[in-house]
mmCIF file of C-alpha atoms in Angstrom:
data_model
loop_
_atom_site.group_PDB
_atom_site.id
_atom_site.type_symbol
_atom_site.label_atom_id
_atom_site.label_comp_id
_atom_site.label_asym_id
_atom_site.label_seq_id
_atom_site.Cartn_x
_atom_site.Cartn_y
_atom_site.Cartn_z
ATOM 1 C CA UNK A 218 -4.295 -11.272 -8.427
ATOM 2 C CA UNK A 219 -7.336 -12.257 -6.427
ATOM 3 C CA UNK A 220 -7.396 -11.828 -2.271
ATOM 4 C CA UNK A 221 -6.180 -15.448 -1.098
ATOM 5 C CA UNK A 222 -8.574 -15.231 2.302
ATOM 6 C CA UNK A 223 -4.993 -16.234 4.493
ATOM 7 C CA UNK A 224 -5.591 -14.772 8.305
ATOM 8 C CA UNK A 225 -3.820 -11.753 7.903
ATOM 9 C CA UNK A 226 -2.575 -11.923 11.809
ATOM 10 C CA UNK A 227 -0.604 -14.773 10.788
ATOM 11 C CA UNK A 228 0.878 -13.102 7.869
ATOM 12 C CA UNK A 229 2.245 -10.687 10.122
ATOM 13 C CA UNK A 230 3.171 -12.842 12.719
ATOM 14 C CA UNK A 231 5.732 -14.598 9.973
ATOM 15 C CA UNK A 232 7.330 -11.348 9.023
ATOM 16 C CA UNK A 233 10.829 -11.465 10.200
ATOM 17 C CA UNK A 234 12.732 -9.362 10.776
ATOM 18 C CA UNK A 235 10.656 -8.061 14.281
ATOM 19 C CA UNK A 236 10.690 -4.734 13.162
ATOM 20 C CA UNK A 237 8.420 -5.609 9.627
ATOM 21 C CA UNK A 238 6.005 -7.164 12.087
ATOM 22 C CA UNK A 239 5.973 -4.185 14.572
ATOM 23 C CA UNK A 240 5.652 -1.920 10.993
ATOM 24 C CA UNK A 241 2.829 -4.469 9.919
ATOM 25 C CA UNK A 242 0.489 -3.398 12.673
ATOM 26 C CA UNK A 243 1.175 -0.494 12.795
ATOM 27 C CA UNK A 244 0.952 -0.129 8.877
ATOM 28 C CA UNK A 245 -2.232 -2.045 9.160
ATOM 29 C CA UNK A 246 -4.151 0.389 11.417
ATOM 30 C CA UNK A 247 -3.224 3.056 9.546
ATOM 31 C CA UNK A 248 -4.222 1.516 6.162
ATOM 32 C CA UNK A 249 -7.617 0.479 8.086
ATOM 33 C CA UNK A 250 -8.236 3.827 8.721
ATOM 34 C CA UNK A 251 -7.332 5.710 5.910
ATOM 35 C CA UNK A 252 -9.195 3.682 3.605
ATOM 36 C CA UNK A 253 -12.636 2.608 5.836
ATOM 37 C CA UNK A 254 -12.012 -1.396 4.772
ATOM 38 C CA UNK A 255 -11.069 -4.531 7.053
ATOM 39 C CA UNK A 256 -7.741 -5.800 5.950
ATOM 40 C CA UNK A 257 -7.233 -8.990 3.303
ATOM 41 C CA UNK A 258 -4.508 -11.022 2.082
ATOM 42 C CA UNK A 259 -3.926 -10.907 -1.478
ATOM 43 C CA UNK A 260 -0.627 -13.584 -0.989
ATOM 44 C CA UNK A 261 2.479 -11.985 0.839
ATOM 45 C CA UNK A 262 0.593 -8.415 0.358
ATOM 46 C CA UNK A 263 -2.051 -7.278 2.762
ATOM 47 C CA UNK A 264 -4.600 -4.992 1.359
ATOM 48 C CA UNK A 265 -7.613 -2.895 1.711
ATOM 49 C CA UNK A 266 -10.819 -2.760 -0.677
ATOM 50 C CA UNK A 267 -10.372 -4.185 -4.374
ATOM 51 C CA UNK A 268 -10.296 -2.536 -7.979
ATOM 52 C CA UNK A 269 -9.912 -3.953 -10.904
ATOM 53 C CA UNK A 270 -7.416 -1.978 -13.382
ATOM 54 C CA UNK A 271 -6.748 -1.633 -16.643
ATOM 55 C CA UNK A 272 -3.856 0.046 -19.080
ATOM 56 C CA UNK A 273 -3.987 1.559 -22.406
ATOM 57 C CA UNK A 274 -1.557 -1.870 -23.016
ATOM 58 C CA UNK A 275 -4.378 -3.753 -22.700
ATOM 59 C CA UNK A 276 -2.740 -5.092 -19.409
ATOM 60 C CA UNK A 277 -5.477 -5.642 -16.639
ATOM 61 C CA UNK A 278 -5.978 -7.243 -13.263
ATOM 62 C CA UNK A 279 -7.183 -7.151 -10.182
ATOM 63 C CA UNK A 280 -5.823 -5.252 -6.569
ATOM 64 C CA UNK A 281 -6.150 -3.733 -3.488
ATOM 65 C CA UNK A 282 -6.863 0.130 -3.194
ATOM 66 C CA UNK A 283 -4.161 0.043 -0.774
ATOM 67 C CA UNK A 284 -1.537 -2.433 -0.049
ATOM 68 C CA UNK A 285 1.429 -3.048 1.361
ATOM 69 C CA UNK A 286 3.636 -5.878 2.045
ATOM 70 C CA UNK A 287 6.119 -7.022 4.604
ATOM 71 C CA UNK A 288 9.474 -7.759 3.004
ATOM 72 C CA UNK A 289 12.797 -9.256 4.741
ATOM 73 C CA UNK A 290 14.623 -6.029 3.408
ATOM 74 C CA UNK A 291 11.970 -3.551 3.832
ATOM 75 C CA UNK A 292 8.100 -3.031 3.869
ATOM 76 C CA UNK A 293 7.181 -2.205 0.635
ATOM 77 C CA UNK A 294 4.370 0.053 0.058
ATOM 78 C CA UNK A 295 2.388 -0.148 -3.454
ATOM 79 C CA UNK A 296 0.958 3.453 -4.855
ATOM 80 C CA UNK A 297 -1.089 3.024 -8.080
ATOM 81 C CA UNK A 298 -0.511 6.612 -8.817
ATOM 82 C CA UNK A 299 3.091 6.278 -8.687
ATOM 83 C CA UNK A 300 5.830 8.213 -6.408
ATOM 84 C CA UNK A 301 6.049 10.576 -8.992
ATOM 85 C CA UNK A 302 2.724 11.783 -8.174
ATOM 86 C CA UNK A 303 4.121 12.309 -3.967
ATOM 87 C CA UNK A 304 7.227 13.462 -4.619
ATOM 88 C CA UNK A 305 7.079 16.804 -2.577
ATOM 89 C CA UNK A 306 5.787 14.920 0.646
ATOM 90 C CA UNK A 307 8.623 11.803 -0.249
ATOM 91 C CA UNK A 308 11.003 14.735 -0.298
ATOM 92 C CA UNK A 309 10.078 15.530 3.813
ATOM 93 C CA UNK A 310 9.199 11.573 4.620
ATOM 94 C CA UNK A 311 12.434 10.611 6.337
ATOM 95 C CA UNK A 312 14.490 7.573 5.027
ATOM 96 C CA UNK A 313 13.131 5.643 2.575
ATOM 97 C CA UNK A 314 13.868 4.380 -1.294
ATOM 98 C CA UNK A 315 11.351 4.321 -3.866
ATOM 99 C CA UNK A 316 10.531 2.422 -7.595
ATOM 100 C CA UNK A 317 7.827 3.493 -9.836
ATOM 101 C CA UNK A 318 5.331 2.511 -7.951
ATOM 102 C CA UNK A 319 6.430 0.933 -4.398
ATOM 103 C CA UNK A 320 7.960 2.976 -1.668
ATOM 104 C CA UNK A 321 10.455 0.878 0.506
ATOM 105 C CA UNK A 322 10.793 1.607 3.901
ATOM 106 C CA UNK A 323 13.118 -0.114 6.404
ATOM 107 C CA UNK A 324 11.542 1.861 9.870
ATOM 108 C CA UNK A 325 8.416 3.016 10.015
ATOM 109 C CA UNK A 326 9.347 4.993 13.313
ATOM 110 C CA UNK A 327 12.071 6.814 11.256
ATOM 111 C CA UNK A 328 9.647 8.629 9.271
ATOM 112 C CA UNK A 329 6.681 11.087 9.400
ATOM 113 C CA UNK A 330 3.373 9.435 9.482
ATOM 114 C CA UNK A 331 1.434 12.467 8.890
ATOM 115 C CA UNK A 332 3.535 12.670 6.232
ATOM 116 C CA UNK A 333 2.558 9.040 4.939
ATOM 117 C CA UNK A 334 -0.582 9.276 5.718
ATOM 118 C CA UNK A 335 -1.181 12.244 3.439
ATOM 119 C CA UNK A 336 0.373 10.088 0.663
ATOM 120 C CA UNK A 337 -1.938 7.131 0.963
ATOM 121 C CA UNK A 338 -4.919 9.773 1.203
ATOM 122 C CA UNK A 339 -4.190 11.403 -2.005
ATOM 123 C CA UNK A 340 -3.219 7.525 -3.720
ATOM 124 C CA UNK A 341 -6.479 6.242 -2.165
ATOM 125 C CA UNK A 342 -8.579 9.492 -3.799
ATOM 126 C CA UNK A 343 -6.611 8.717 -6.753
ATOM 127 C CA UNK A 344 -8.170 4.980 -6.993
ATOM 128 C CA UNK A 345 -11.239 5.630 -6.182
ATOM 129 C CA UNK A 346 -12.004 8.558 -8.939
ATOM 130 C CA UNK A 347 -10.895 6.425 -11.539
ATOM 131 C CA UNK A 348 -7.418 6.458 -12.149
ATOM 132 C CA UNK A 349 -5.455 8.747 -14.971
ATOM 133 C CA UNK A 350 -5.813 8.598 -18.729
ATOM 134 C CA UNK A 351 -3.029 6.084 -18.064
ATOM 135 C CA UNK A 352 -4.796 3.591 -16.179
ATOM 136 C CA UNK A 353 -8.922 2.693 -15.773
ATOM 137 C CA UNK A 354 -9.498 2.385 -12.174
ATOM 138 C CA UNK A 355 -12.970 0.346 -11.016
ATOM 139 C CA UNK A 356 -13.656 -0.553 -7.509
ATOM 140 C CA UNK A 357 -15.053 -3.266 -6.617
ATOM 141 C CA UNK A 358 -15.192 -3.269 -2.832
#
């Protein structure tokens, strides 16, 4: 996937219901700051910075560090790393579902940001020294 340059206020000014576009901004200060990089489209998924990755599959593309996107049903957050890796902190995060690698949240205001933020720290770290034996991590911005 490559970023598609879309105004990312608009993208969050389409999210419906209210609450995924009051999550948006919120979600997109917090991403801003935790990672040090503007915001960019990559489709329906705003993200920050860019890597390209690559699995011992052979399967490879391109991302954000840190991403997120704002579904009808919930705001789905994407960790590289997997919620395996966060499981303690998921454990005290308030209400929220997760898959392997996207944690689904339905309220932002039900949960504990520190808590989040600590969890997008560690993915972000994660990315950034190169991924896992599983998965070749390069930044590119």
């Amino acid at each position: 996937m490559k970023p598609t340059g879309d105004d990312v206020a608009g993208l969050i000014a389409r999210a419906k219901p209210a609450i995924r576009r009051r999550d948006a901004e919120t979600l997109t200060a917090l991403m801003r700051e935790v990672s040090g990089r503007e915001p960019q489209t990559w489709g329906t998924i705003i993200g920050f910075g860019s890597c390209h990755y690559r699995y011992p599959t052979g399967t490879e593309g391109d991302s954000g560090l840190l991403g997120f996107a704002p579904r009808a049903g919930a705001t789905t957050i994407y960790l590289f790393d997997g919620t395996a890796a966060h499981a303690e902190e998921l454990s005290v995060l308030g209400p929220h579902t997760t898959g392997a690698s996207c944690l689904y949240i339905k309220d932002l205001e039900a949960i504990d940001l520190d808590v989040l933020r600590g969890i997008l720290e560690r993915s972000l770290a994660w990315m950034e020294a190169g991924g896992s034996p599983g998965a070749q991590i390069t930044v590119t911005g």
